[in-house]
XYZ file of C-alpha atoms in Angstrom:
524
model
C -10.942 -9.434 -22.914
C -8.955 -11.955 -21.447
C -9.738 -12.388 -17.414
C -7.511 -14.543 -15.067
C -9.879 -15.002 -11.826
C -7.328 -15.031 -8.872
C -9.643 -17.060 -5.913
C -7.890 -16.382 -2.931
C -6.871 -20.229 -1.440
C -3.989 -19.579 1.116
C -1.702 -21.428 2.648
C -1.125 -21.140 6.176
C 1.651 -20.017 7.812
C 0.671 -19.094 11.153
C -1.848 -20.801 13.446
C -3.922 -17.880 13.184
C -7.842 -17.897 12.320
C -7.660 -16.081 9.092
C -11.097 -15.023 7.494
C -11.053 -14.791 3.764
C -11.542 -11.327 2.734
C -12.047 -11.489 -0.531
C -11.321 -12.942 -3.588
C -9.401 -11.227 -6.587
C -9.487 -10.631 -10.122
C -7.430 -9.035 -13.236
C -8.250 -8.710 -16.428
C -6.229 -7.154 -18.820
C -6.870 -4.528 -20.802
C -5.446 -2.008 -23.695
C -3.806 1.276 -23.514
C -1.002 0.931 -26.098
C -0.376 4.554 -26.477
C 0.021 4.550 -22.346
C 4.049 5.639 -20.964
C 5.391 2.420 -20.268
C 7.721 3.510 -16.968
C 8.865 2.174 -13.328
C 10.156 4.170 -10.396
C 7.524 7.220 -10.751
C 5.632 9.594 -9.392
C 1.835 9.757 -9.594
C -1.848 11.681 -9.229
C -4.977 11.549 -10.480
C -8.293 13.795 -11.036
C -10.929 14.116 -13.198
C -10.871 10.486 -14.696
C -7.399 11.081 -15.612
C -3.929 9.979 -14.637
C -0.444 12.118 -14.121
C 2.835 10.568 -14.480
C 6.175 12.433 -13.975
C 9.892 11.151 -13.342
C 10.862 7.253 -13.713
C 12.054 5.417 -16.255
C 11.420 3.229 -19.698
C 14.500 1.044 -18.984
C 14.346 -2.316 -17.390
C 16.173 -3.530 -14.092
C 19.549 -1.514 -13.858
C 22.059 -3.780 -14.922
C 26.172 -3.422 -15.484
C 26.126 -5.383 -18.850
C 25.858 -1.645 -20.457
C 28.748 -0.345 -17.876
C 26.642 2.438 -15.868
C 23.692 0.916 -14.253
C 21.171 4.119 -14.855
C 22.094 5.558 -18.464
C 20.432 9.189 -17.823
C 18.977 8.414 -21.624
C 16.139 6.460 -20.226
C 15.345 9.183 -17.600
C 11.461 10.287 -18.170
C 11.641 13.537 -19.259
C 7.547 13.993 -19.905
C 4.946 14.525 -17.884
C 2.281 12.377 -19.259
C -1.373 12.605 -18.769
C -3.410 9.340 -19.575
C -7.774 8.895 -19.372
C -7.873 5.092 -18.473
C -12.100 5.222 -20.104
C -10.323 6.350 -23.263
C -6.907 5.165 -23.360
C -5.845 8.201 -25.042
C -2.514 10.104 -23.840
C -1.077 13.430 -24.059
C 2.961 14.390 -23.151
C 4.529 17.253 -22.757
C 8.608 17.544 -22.515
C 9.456 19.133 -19.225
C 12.109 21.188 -20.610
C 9.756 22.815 -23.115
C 8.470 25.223 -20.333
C 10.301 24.909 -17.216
C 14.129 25.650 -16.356
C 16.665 23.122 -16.626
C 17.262 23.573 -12.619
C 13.651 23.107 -12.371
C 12.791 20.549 -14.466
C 15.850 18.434 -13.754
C 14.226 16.836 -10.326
C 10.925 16.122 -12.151
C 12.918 13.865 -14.167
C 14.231 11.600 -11.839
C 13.377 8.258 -10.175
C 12.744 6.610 -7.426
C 12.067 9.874 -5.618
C 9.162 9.982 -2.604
C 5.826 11.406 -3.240
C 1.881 11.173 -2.206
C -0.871 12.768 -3.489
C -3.029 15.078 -0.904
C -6.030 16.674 -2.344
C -5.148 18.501 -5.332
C -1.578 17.988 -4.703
C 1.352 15.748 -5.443
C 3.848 16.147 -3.478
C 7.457 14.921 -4.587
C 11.034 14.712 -3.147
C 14.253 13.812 -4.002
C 14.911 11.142 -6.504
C 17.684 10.328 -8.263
C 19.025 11.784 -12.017
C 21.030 14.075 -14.039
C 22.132 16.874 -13.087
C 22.142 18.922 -16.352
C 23.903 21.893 -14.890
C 26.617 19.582 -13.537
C 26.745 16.577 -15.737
C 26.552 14.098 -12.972
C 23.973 12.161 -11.407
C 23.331 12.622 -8.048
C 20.151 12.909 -5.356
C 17.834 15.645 -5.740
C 17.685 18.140 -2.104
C 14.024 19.274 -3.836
C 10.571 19.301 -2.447
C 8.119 19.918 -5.443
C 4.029 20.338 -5.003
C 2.234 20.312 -8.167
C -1.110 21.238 -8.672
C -2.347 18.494 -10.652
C -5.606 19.276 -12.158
C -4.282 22.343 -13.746
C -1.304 20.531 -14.883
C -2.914 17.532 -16.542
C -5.079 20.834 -17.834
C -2.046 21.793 -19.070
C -0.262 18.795 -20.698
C -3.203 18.383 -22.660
C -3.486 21.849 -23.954
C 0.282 22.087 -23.828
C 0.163 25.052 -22.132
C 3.425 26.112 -19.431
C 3.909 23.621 -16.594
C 5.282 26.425 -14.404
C 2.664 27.953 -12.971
C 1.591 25.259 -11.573
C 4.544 23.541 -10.107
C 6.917 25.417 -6.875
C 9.627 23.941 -5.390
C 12.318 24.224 -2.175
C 15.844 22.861 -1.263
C 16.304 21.609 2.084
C 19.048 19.172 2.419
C 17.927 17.621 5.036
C 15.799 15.793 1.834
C 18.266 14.718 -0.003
C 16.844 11.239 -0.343
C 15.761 8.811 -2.804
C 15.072 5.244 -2.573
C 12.386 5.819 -0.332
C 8.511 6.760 0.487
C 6.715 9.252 2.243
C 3.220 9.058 3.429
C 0.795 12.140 5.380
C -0.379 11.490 8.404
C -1.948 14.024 10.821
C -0.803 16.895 8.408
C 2.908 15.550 9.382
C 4.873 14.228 6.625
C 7.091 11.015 7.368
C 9.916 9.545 5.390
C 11.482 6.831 6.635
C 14.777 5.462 5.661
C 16.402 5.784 2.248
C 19.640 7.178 1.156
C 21.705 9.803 -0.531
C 23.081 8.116 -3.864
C 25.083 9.528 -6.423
C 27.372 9.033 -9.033
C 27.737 6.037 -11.737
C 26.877 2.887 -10.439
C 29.270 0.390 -11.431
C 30.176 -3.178 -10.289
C 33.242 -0.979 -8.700
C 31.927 2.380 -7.925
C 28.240 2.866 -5.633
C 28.350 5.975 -3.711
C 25.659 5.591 -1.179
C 24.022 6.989 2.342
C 21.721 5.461 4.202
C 19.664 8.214 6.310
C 19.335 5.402 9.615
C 16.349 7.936 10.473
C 12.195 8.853 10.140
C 12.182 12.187 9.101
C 8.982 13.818 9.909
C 8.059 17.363 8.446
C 5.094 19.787 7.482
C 5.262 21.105 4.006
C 4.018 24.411 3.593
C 2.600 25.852 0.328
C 0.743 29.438 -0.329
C 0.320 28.790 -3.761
C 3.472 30.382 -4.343
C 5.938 29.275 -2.364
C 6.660 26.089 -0.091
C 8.508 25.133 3.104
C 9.361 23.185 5.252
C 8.446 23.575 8.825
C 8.381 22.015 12.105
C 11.127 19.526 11.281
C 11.782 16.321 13.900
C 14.297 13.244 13.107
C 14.678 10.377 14.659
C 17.957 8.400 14.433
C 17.777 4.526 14.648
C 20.485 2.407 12.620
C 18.443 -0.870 13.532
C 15.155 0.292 12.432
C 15.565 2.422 9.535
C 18.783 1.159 7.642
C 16.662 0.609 4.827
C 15.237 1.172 1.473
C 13.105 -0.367 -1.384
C 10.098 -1.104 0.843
C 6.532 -0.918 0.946
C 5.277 2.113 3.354
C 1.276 1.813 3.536
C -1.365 3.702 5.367
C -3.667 1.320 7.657
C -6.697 1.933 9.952
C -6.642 0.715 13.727
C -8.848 -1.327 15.024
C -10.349 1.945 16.902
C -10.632 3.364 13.770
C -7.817 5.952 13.419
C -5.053 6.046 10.974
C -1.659 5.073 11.441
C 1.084 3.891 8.755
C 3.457 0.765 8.074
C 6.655 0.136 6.969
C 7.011 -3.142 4.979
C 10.134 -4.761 4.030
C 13.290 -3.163 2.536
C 16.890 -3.638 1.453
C 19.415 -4.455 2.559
C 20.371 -5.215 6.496
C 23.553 -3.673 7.701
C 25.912 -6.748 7.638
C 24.326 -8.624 4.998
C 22.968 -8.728 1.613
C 19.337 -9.268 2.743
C 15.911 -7.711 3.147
C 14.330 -6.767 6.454
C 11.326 -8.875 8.005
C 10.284 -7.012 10.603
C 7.897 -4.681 10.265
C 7.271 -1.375 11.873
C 4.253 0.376 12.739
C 4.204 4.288 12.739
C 1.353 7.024 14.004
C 1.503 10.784 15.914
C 3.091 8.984 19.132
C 6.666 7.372 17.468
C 7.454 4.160 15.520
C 7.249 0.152 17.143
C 9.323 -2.501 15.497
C 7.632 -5.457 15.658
C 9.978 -8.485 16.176
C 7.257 -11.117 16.924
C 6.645 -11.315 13.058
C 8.754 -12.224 9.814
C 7.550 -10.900 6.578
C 8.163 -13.882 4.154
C 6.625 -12.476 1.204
C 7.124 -9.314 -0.934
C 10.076 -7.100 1.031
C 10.836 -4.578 -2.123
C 8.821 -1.742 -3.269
C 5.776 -2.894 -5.347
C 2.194 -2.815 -6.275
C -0.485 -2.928 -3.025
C -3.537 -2.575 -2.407
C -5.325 -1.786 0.856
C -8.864 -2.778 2.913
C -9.717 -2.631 6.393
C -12.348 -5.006 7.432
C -14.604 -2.999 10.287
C -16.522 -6.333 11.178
C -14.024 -8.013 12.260
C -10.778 -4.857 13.099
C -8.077 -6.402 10.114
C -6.219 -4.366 8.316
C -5.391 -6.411 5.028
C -2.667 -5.293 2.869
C -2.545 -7.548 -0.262
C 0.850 -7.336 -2.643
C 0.293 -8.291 -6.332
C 3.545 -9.926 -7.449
C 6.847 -8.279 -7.225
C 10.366 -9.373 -5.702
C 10.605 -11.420 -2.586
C 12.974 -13.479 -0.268
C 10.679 -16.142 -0.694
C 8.164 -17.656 -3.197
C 5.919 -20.365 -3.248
C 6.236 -24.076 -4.922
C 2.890 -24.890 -5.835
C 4.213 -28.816 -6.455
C 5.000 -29.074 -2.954
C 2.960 -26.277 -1.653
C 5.762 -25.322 0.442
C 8.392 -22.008 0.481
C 11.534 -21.771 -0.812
C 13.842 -18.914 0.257
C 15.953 -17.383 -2.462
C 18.641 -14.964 -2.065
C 18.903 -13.716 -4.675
C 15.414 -11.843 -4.183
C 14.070 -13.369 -7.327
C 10.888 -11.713 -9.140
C 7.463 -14.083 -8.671
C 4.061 -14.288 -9.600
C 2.588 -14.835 -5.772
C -0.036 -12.490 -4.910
C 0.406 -12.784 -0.824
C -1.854 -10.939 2.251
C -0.446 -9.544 5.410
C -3.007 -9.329 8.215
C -2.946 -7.503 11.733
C -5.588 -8.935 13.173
C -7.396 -6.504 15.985
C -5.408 -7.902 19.081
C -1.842 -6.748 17.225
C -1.098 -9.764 16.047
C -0.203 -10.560 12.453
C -0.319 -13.465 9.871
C 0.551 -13.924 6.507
C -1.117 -15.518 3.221
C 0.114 -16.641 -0.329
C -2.642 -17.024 -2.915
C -2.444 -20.590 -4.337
C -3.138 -19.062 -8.072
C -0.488 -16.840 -10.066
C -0.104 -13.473 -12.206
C -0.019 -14.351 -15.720
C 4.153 -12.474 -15.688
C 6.798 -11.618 -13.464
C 5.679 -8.002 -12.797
C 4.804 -6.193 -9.861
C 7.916 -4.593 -9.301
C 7.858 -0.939 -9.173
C 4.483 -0.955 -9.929
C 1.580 0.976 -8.786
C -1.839 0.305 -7.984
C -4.392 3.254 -9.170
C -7.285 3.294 -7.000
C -10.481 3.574 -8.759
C -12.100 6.875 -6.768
C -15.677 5.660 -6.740
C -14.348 2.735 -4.566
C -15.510 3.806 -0.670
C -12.590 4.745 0.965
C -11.330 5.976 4.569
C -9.421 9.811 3.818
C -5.866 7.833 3.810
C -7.093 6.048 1.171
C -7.718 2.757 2.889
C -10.724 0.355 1.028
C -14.000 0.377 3.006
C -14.225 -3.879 2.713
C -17.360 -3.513 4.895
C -18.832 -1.412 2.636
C -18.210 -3.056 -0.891
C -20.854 -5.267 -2.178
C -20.433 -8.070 -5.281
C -17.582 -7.652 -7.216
C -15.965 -4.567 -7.247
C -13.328 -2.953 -9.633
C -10.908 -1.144 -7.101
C -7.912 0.017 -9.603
C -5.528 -0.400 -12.405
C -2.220 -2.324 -11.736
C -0.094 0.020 -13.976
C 3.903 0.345 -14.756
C 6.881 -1.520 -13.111
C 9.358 -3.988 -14.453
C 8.170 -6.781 -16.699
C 11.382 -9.570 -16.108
C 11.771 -13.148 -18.169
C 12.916 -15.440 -15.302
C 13.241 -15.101 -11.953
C 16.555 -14.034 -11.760
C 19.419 -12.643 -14.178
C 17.329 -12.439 -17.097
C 16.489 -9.827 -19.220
C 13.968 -7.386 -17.838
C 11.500 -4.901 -19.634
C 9.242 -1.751 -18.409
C 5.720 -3.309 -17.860
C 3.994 -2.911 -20.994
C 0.948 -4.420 -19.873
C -2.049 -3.113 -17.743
C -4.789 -5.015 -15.369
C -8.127 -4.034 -14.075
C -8.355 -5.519 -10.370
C -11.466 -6.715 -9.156
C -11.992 -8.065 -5.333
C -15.018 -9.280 -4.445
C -16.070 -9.379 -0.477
C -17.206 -13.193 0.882
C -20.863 -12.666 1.373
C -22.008 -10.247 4.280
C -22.315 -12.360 7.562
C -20.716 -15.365 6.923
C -16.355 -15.619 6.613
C -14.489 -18.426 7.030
C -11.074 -19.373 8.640
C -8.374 -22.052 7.252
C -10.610 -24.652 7.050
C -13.918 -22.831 7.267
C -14.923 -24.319 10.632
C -14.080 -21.897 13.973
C -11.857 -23.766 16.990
C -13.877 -22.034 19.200
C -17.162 -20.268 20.383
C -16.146 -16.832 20.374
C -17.824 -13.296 21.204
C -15.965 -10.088 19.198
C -15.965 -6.606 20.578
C -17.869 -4.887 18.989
C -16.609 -2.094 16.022
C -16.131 0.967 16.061
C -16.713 1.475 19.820
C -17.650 4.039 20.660
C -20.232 4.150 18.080
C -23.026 6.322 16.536
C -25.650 4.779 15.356
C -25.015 1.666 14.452
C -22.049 -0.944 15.062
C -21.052 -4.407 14.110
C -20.363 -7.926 15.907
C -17.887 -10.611 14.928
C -18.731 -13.889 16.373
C -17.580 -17.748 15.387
C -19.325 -20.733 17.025
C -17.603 -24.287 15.856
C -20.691 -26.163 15.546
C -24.495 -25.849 14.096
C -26.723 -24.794 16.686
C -29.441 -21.840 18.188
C -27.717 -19.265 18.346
C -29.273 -15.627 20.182
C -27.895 -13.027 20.889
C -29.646 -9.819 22.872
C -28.191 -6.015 23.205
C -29.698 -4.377 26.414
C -29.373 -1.311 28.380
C -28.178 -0.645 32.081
C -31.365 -1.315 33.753
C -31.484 -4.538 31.754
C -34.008 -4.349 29.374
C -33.982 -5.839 25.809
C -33.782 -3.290 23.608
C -32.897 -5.695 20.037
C -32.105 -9.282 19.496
C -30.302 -8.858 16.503
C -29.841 -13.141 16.631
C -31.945 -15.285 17.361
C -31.757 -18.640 14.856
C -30.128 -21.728 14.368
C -26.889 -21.343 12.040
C -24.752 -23.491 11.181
C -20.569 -23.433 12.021
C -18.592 -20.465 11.104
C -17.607 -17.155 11.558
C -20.052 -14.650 11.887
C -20.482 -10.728 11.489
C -23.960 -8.562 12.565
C -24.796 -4.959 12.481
C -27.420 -3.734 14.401
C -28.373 0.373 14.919
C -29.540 1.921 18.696
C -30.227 5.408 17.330
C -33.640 4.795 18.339
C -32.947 4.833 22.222
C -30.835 7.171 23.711
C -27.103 7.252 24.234
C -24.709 5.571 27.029
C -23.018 2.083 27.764
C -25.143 -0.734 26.422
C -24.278 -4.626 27.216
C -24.314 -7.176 24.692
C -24.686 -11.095 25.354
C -24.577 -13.833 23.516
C -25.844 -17.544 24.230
C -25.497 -21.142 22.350
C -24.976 -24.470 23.288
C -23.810 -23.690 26.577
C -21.533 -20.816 25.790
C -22.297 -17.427 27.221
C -20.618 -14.040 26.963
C -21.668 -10.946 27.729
C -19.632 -7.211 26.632
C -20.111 -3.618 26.372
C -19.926 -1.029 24.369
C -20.989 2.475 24.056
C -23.352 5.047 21.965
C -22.432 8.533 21.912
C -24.985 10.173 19.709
């Protein structure tokens, strides 16, 4: 196998103490009888992957007059064992209705998996009935063991897939994530018709639609239905819309990126955070990296509160000149081969991070990343980074659109497939920029509230003795979880009170003349 190691050297372009996470790796492998498709929707369980919708086209184009020829609409549902490689299809039409299976064919349509469920929406296709394309009004939940059951015994789909118009869904171009048993789906638009140089027939939503879908097992709804209307915020499409963990340790979601602002031909910067209580847009940062929909991956680092959200290759505004080491803003959106890392550090604040080393091809685009389930993860999906130890395979890079240059060149589906490996900096020891903290600094500690144990993120800018002692209210030591010299850096310790009882507990810590004390709390 051939592996390109991806060490993750940033530049920096904020004046913000970034520890390194992690450093990545992909290594290609073989699945030639794998669907080779962009824009679709996916599950998996049992070891083995559903696709159904996209398409096996590249980029859409106007050299062949329509820009989405319906021919290279996926009409299979395809069912793929990544420890095998082997495949199994199974035409849609073959068992369902044509009004049925039409939806399941399309692209670019919303989904997320839930359990046992995928959950899909809109997209747009053919119309069989009607012989025109236009954007599905169709919320479909699939079972999906029983139907990658099926597709390999090629067996009916039907049972196992139910559907319900709403046209307040009429979307595509979009995402939708779960949180809090709400669904949200924010932005997108209502396209139809043949896109031409001349003809695009297009409606932005301007709105976050949040809904509950229902499902008995026989039929589905939609219920408790809220929308909020905001031209500035949610004129979009094409983005990146992620699940993330607070620093408290709830869930919340983000909306990365998208096309195109109102008044110009350009992708949004600004990014906009999303939980139970409403949306923020978040004008003190500018996304530079990675604005349309792509392959991501996703770690929250409970030493130290960052969320990390990494984006392997894809289109951007901007990509980086390794001669000069220095961005260059294109236009034109071009596709690149930068791997980049947005951060929100615990205090809000975010930075960003281009890896100094490249993919081996201009993919990324449409692309997914399959997590590997044995990786620990939080319930939204979300890595564990605290939790991984040496290197660690966390998914497949699969699908997308393979291009030849940067821009206006021919473009391909993906035909090629990596494993990703990421492999956590050692436990207790990170580094910034240059590897040597500004600063002494004390961390609060995480989670807080905690039961039993907890962690502490500290950075002292010189070698030194370093101590520091966790005591109760009356002021007696109950652990000195440091007490040694160490040398400069950043610095993470976990330490467990379950053996004393539970209430606030203060935490100090001393070295060269720099003392802080904090507190936290153990609620058994």
């Amino acid at each position: 196998m051939k592996i390109l190691k991806l060490i993750l050297l940033f530049v920096l372009f904020c004046n913000v103490t970034f520890a390194q996470p992690y450093t990545i790796e992909v290594e290609q492998v073989l699945m030639p009888n794998a669907p080779k498709l962009h824009s679709f929707a996916f599950a998996q369980s049992g070891g083995k992957w559903l696709f159904i919708g996209g398409r096996f086209n590249g980029l859409h184009g106007f050299s062949l007059g329509i820009s989405f020829p319906p021919k290279y609409q996926n009409r299979y549902a395809w069912v793929v064992d990544p420890s095998t490689g082997q495949t199994w299809s199974v035409n849609l039409y073959s068992s369902l209705s044509i009004s049925k299976a039409d939806p399941l064919r399309s692209m670019n349509m919303q989904f997320y998996q839930d359990g046992d469920k995928l959950y899909m929406n809109g997209g747009y296709g053919l119309d069989s009935l009607k012989d025109s394309l236009i954007t599905f009004p169709v919320v479909s939940v699939v079972d999906v063991s029983a139907t990658i059951q099926a597709v390999i015994n090629n067996t009916s789909l039907d049972p196992h897939i139910r559907q319900v118009t709403d046209e307040r869904l009429r979307i595509c171009g979009a995402e939708m994530e779960i949180l809090g048993g709400y669904t949200y789906l924010p932005g997108g638009h209502n396209f139809w018709g043949e896109y031409t140089r001349t003809v695009n027939n297009q409606v932005y939503t301007n709105s976050l639609k949040k809904f509950k879908i229902a499902d008995n097992g026989s039929t589905v709804s939609i219920t408790d239905y809220t929308e909020f209307y905001d031209t500035t915020v949610f004129h979009r499409r094409d983005y990146n819309f992620v699940q993330a963990i607070k620093p408290n340790g709830s869930e919340s979601l983000t909306l990365y990126g998208g096309v195109f602002k109102t008044y110009v031909d350009l992708p949004y910067l600004e990014p906009v955070y999303i939980d139970g209580s409403g949306y923020t847009l978040d004008n003190s940062f500018q996304q530079k990296m990675m604005q349309y929909t792509g392959s991501n991956f996703l770690a929250f680092d409970s030493l130290t509160g960052k969320m990390h959200t990494t984006f392997i290759g894809g289109t951007s505004l901007y990509y980086h000149d390794q001669a000069t080491n220095t961005l260059i803003m294109d236009t034109l959106v071009p596709f690149v081969k930068d791997i980049s890392t947005l951060t929100r550090a615990s205090d809000g604040s975010s930075s960003e991070y281009i890896h100094s080393l490249k993919l081996p091809a201009l993919i990324g685009t449409n692309s997914v990343i399959i997590m590997e389930p044995s990786v620990p993860q939080y319930s939204n999906g979300v890595i564990k980074l605290a939790s991984l130890t040496g290197r660690t395979m966390i998914g497949y890079l699969f699908g997308g659109i393979r291009a030849t240059f940067p821009n206006n060149s021919q473009t391909f589906p993906n035909d090629r497939i990596y494993k990703v490996y990421i492999t956590r900096s050692p436990f207790g020891i990170t580094s910034n920029g240059n590897g040597i903290p500004k600063q002494f600094s004390l961390g609060q500690n995480f989670p807080n509230p905690f039961n039993p144990t907890t962690q502490i993120h500290f950075d002292i800018p010189s070698a030194g003795f370093v101590r520091i002692t966790v005591f109760d209210i009356l002021g007696r030591i109950v652990s000195e979880p440091v007490k040694q010299e160490l040398n400069a850096g950043s610095y993470s310790v976990e330490f467990d009170v379950s053996e004393h009882g539970s209430g606030v507990y203060y935490y100090r810590m001393e070295a060269s003349g720099f003392a802080q004390t904090k507190k936290m709390v153990y609620i058994k």
